[in-house]
């Protein structure tokens, strides 16, 4: 798997590069926005399978990394992007999920110290999944949910949706909550119903549910 890694801090960039290479990835490491865009839009054998992108990159040190990643996804729809951030920013999560096609993730930087979790997140995003950091989900939950249909969910349904937002499968959700897979399927169906997300052959309903969750 060919991964473009965009991080301006040398030590973190070097550490992440070594970690990914030790797990069989080919890494193209860059440290600024223009270089990131070129790497993400490379063609042929140089085309990336996934990108790991810091939100803040030179030259602006604001949201350069995110804006470049979104620009690349508009030109190359479905490009898998895992964003790293120092902070929880709801807007960033919303923008990433807005397309509804998945292959996106949002991790806080202090999570990348867990090697297995980081590599697993990269692989799940590259496979088309959606990965949201548990701390991001917890922070968003703490802001309240009086608006919209999220407020109609039961505590268990919210638990299921929170794990769904982390990109977990039904089996993994069942294991985490110590319930059966059939119970997870029942709760998931109830979540879709309460969020008014109709069955569709084209839309990823899990991504749409997470997007509704973040937009509340």
Short mmCIF file of C-alpha atoms in Angstrom, two decimals:
data_model
loop_
_atom_site.label_atom_id
_atom_site.label_comp_id
_atom_site.label_asym_id
_atom_site.label_seq_id
_atom_site.Cartn_x
_atom_site.Cartn_y
_atom_site.Cartn_z
CA UNK A 1 0.00 0.00 0.00
CA UNK A 2 1.36 3.39 -1.03
CA UNK A 3 0.70 6.08 1.61
CA UNK A 4 1.28 9.82 1.30
CA UNK A 5 2.21 11.23 4.71
CA UNK A 6 1.99 14.98 5.26
CA UNK A 7 3.46 16.24 8.54
CA UNK A 8 5.72 19.25 9.08
CA UNK A 9 7.24 18.12 12.40
CA UNK A 10 10.31 16.07 11.50
CA UNK A 11 10.32 13.74 14.51
CA UNK A 12 6.65 12.86 14.16
CA UNK A 13 6.94 12.49 10.39
CA UNK A 14 9.96 10.23 10.78
CA UNK A 15 8.28 8.12 13.45
CA UNK A 16 5.08 7.68 11.44
CA UNK A 17 7.09 6.84 8.32
CA UNK A 18 9.01 4.12 10.17
CA UNK A 19 5.81 2.73 11.66
CA UNK A 20 4.05 2.48 8.31
CA UNK A 21 7.09 1.00 6.59
CA UNK A 22 7.44 -1.63 9.32
CA UNK A 23 3.87 -2.68 8.50
CA UNK A 24 4.54 -3.09 4.80
CA UNK A 25 3.58 0.35 3.46
CA UNK A 26 5.48 2.38 0.90
CA UNK A 27 5.58 5.94 2.23
CA UNK A 28 5.89 9.26 0.39
CA UNK A 29 6.58 11.84 3.11
CA UNK A 30 5.98 15.57 2.50
CA UNK A 31 6.01 18.60 4.81
CA UNK A 32 3.94 21.32 3.08
CA UNK A 33 0.71 21.93 1.20
CA UNK A 34 1.99 22.26 -2.39
CA UNK A 35 4.06 19.07 -2.11
CA UNK A 36 1.06 17.27 -0.63
CA UNK A 37 -1.19 18.21 -3.53
CA UNK A 38 1.36 17.00 -6.08
CA UNK A 39 1.74 13.69 -4.25
CA UNK A 40 -2.02 13.14 -3.91
CA UNK A 41 -2.64 13.78 -7.62
CA UNK A 42 0.27 11.64 -8.87
CA UNK A 43 -0.65 9.19 -11.62
CA UNK A 44 0.26 5.61 -12.50
CA UNK A 45 2.52 3.71 -10.14
CA UNK A 46 3.02 6.89 -8.08
CA UNK A 47 -0.71 7.23 -7.32
CA UNK A 48 -1.42 6.91 -3.57
CA UNK A 49 -3.67 4.29 -2.01
CA UNK A 50 -4.23 6.48 1.06
CA UNK A 51 -3.12 9.74 2.66
CA UNK A 52 -2.31 10.63 6.26
CA UNK A 53 -2.57 14.41 6.56
CA UNK A 54 -1.86 16.91 9.33
CA UNK A 55 -4.48 19.67 9.38
CA UNK A 56 -1.90 22.44 9.80
CA UNK A 57 0.88 22.58 7.22
CA UNK A 58 3.12 25.24 5.68
CA UNK A 59 2.81 27.74 4.19
CA UNK A 60 -0.25 28.98 6.11
CA UNK A 61 -0.09 26.79 9.25
CA UNK A 62 -3.89 27.10 9.54
CA UNK A 63 -5.91 24.41 7.75
CA UNK A 64 -3.64 23.96 4.73
CA UNK A 65 -3.47 20.16 5.00
CA UNK A 66 -7.21 19.71 5.22
CA UNK A 67 -7.95 22.10 2.36
CA UNK A 68 -5.45 20.33 0.10
CA UNK A 69 -6.89 16.93 1.03
CA UNK A 70 -10.43 18.10 0.23
CA UNK A 71 -9.22 19.63 -3.04
CA UNK A 72 -7.58 16.34 -3.99
CA UNK A 73 -10.75 14.37 -3.14
CA UNK A 74 -12.78 16.64 -5.39
CA UNK A 75 -10.40 15.88 -8.25
CA UNK A 76 -9.98 12.23 -7.29
CA UNK A 77 -13.30 11.17 -5.69
CA UNK A 78 -13.04 8.55 -2.96
CA UNK A 79 -9.34 9.16 -2.29
CA UNK A 80 -8.81 7.69 1.22
CA UNK A 81 -7.75 10.41 3.68
CA UNK A 82 -6.94 10.07 7.37
CA UNK A 83 -6.60 13.49 9.00
CA UNK A 84 -4.47 14.11 12.08
CA UNK A 85 -5.25 17.04 14.34
CA UNK A 86 -4.14 18.44 17.68
CA UNK A 87 -7.68 19.54 18.45
CA UNK A 88 -11.29 18.43 18.05
CA UNK A 89 -12.81 20.51 15.26
CA UNK A 90 -16.38 19.57 14.32
CA UNK A 91 -16.17 21.52 11.05
CA UNK A 92 -13.26 19.40 9.84
CA UNK A 93 -15.17 16.18 10.52
CA UNK A 94 -18.26 17.51 8.76
CA UNK A 95 -16.30 18.54 5.67
CA UNK A 96 -14.60 15.17 5.43
CA UNK A 97 -17.86 13.25 5.71
CA UNK A 98 -19.93 15.55 3.52
CA UNK A 99 -19.51 13.44 0.39
CA UNK A 100 -21.04 10.39 2.09
CA UNK A 101 -18.75 7.92 0.33
CA UNK A 102 -16.49 7.02 3.26
CA UNK A 103 -12.73 6.39 3.03
CA UNK A 104 -12.11 9.13 5.59
CA UNK A 105 -10.85 9.34 9.15
CA UNK A 106 -10.06 11.85 11.90
CA UNK A 107 -7.57 11.04 14.66
CA UNK A 108 -6.11 13.20 17.38
CA UNK A 109 -2.34 13.29 17.25
CA UNK A 110 -1.86 11.81 20.69
CA UNK A 111 -3.57 8.65 19.38
CA UNK A 112 -0.76 7.89 16.95
CA UNK A 113 1.40 6.77 19.87
CA UNK A 114 -0.70 3.59 19.76
CA UNK A 115 0.99 1.91 16.79
CA UNK A 116 -1.52 -0.87 16.20
CA UNK A 117 -4.49 1.49 16.42
CA UNK A 118 -2.89 3.96 14.01
CA UNK A 119 -1.98 1.35 11.40
CA UNK A 120 -5.43 -0.25 11.73
CA UNK A 121 -7.04 3.16 11.14
CA UNK A 122 -4.96 3.73 8.00
CA UNK A 123 -5.89 0.31 6.64
CA UNK A 124 -9.60 0.73 7.39
CA UNK A 125 -9.71 4.14 5.70
CA UNK A 126 -7.78 2.77 2.71
CA UNK A 127 -10.38 0.00 2.46
CA UNK A 128 -13.19 2.58 2.24
CA UNK A 129 -14.17 2.74 5.91
CA UNK A 130 -14.82 5.69 8.20
CA UNK A 131 -12.72 6.10 11.34
CA UNK A 132 -13.42 8.73 13.99
CA UNK A 133 -11.29 9.08 17.11
CA UNK A 134 -13.20 8.05 20.27
CA UNK A 135 -12.12 11.29 21.93
CA UNK A 136 -13.61 13.27 19.04
CA UNK A 137 -16.90 11.44 19.42
CA UNK A 138 -16.92 11.90 23.20
CA UNK A 139 -16.20 15.62 22.86
CA UNK A 140 -19.03 16.05 20.38
CA UNK A 141 -21.39 14.09 22.59
CA UNK A 142 -20.62 16.38 25.52
CA UNK A 143 -21.97 19.37 23.60
CA UNK A 144 -25.53 18.07 23.96
CA UNK A 145 -28.01 16.78 21.42
CA UNK A 146 -31.21 18.77 21.89
CA UNK A 147 -31.42 19.51 18.17
CA UNK A 148 -32.52 17.11 15.47
CA UNK A 149 -33.40 13.43 15.66
CA UNK A 150 -30.19 12.39 17.46
CA UNK A 151 -32.03 13.31 20.65
CA UNK A 152 -34.51 10.49 20.06
CA UNK A 153 -31.83 7.79 20.29
CA UNK A 154 -31.61 5.61 23.39
CA UNK A 155 -28.38 5.37 25.37
CA UNK A 156 -27.62 1.98 23.79
CA UNK A 157 -28.32 3.29 20.30
CA UNK A 158 -25.94 6.18 20.96
CA UNK A 159 -23.32 3.69 22.11
CA UNK A 160 -23.74 1.73 18.89
CA UNK A 161 -23.55 4.91 16.79
CA UNK A 162 -20.43 6.05 18.65
CA UNK A 163 -18.66 2.78 17.83
CA UNK A 164 -20.00 2.94 14.28
CA UNK A 165 -18.33 6.35 13.98
CA UNK A 166 -15.03 4.71 14.94
CA UNK A 167 -15.42 2.46 11.91
CA UNK A 168 -16.20 -0.70 13.87
CA UNK A 169 -17.96 -3.68 12.31
CA UNK A 170 -21.09 -5.19 13.85
CA UNK A 171 -18.96 -7.97 15.32
CA UNK A 172 -16.56 -5.47 16.89
CA UNK A 173 -19.44 -3.38 18.24
CA UNK A 174 -21.01 -6.50 19.75
CA UNK A 175 -17.73 -7.41 21.43
CA UNK A 176 -17.21 -3.90 22.76
CA UNK A 177 -20.70 -3.63 24.22
CA UNK A 178 -20.94 -7.30 25.30
CA UNK A 179 -24.13 -7.89 23.33
CA UNK A 180 -25.02 -10.17 20.41
CA UNK A 181 -24.53 -9.25 16.77
CA UNK A 182 -28.27 -9.58 16.23
CA UNK A 183 -28.80 -6.97 18.97
CA UNK A 184 -26.32 -4.68 17.22
CA UNK A 185 -28.20 -5.14 13.94
CA UNK A 186 -31.47 -4.29 15.70
CA UNK A 187 -30.03 -1.14 17.28
CA UNK A 188 -28.42 -0.12 13.98
CA UNK A 189 -31.73 -0.50 12.14
CA UNK A 190 -33.39 1.63 14.82
CA UNK A 191 -30.69 4.31 14.42
CA UNK A 192 -31.25 4.42 10.66
CA UNK A 193 -35.00 4.63 11.19
CA UNK A 194 -34.82 7.44 13.75
CA UNK A 195 -32.33 9.40 11.63
CA UNK A 196 -34.61 8.85 8.62
CA UNK A 197 -31.85 7.25 6.55
CA UNK A 198 -33.62 5.12 3.96
CA UNK A 199 -32.09 1.98 2.39
CA UNK A 200 -30.09 2.73 -0.75
CA UNK A 201 -27.89 0.76 -3.09
CA UNK A 202 -25.67 3.80 -3.67
CA UNK A 203 -25.26 5.43 -0.26
CA UNK A 204 -23.23 4.21 2.68
CA UNK A 205 -25.84 4.41 5.42
CA UNK A 206 -23.26 4.13 8.18
CA UNK A 207 -21.43 7.19 6.84
CA UNK A 208 -24.70 9.08 6.53
CA UNK A 209 -25.59 8.18 10.11
CA UNK A 210 -22.23 9.40 11.38
CA UNK A 211 -22.61 12.60 9.36
CA UNK A 212 -26.05 13.21 10.89
CA UNK A 213 -24.51 12.54 14.29
CA UNK A 214 -21.76 15.14 13.78
CA UNK A 215 -24.11 17.74 12.30
CA UNK A 216 -26.60 17.71 15.16
#
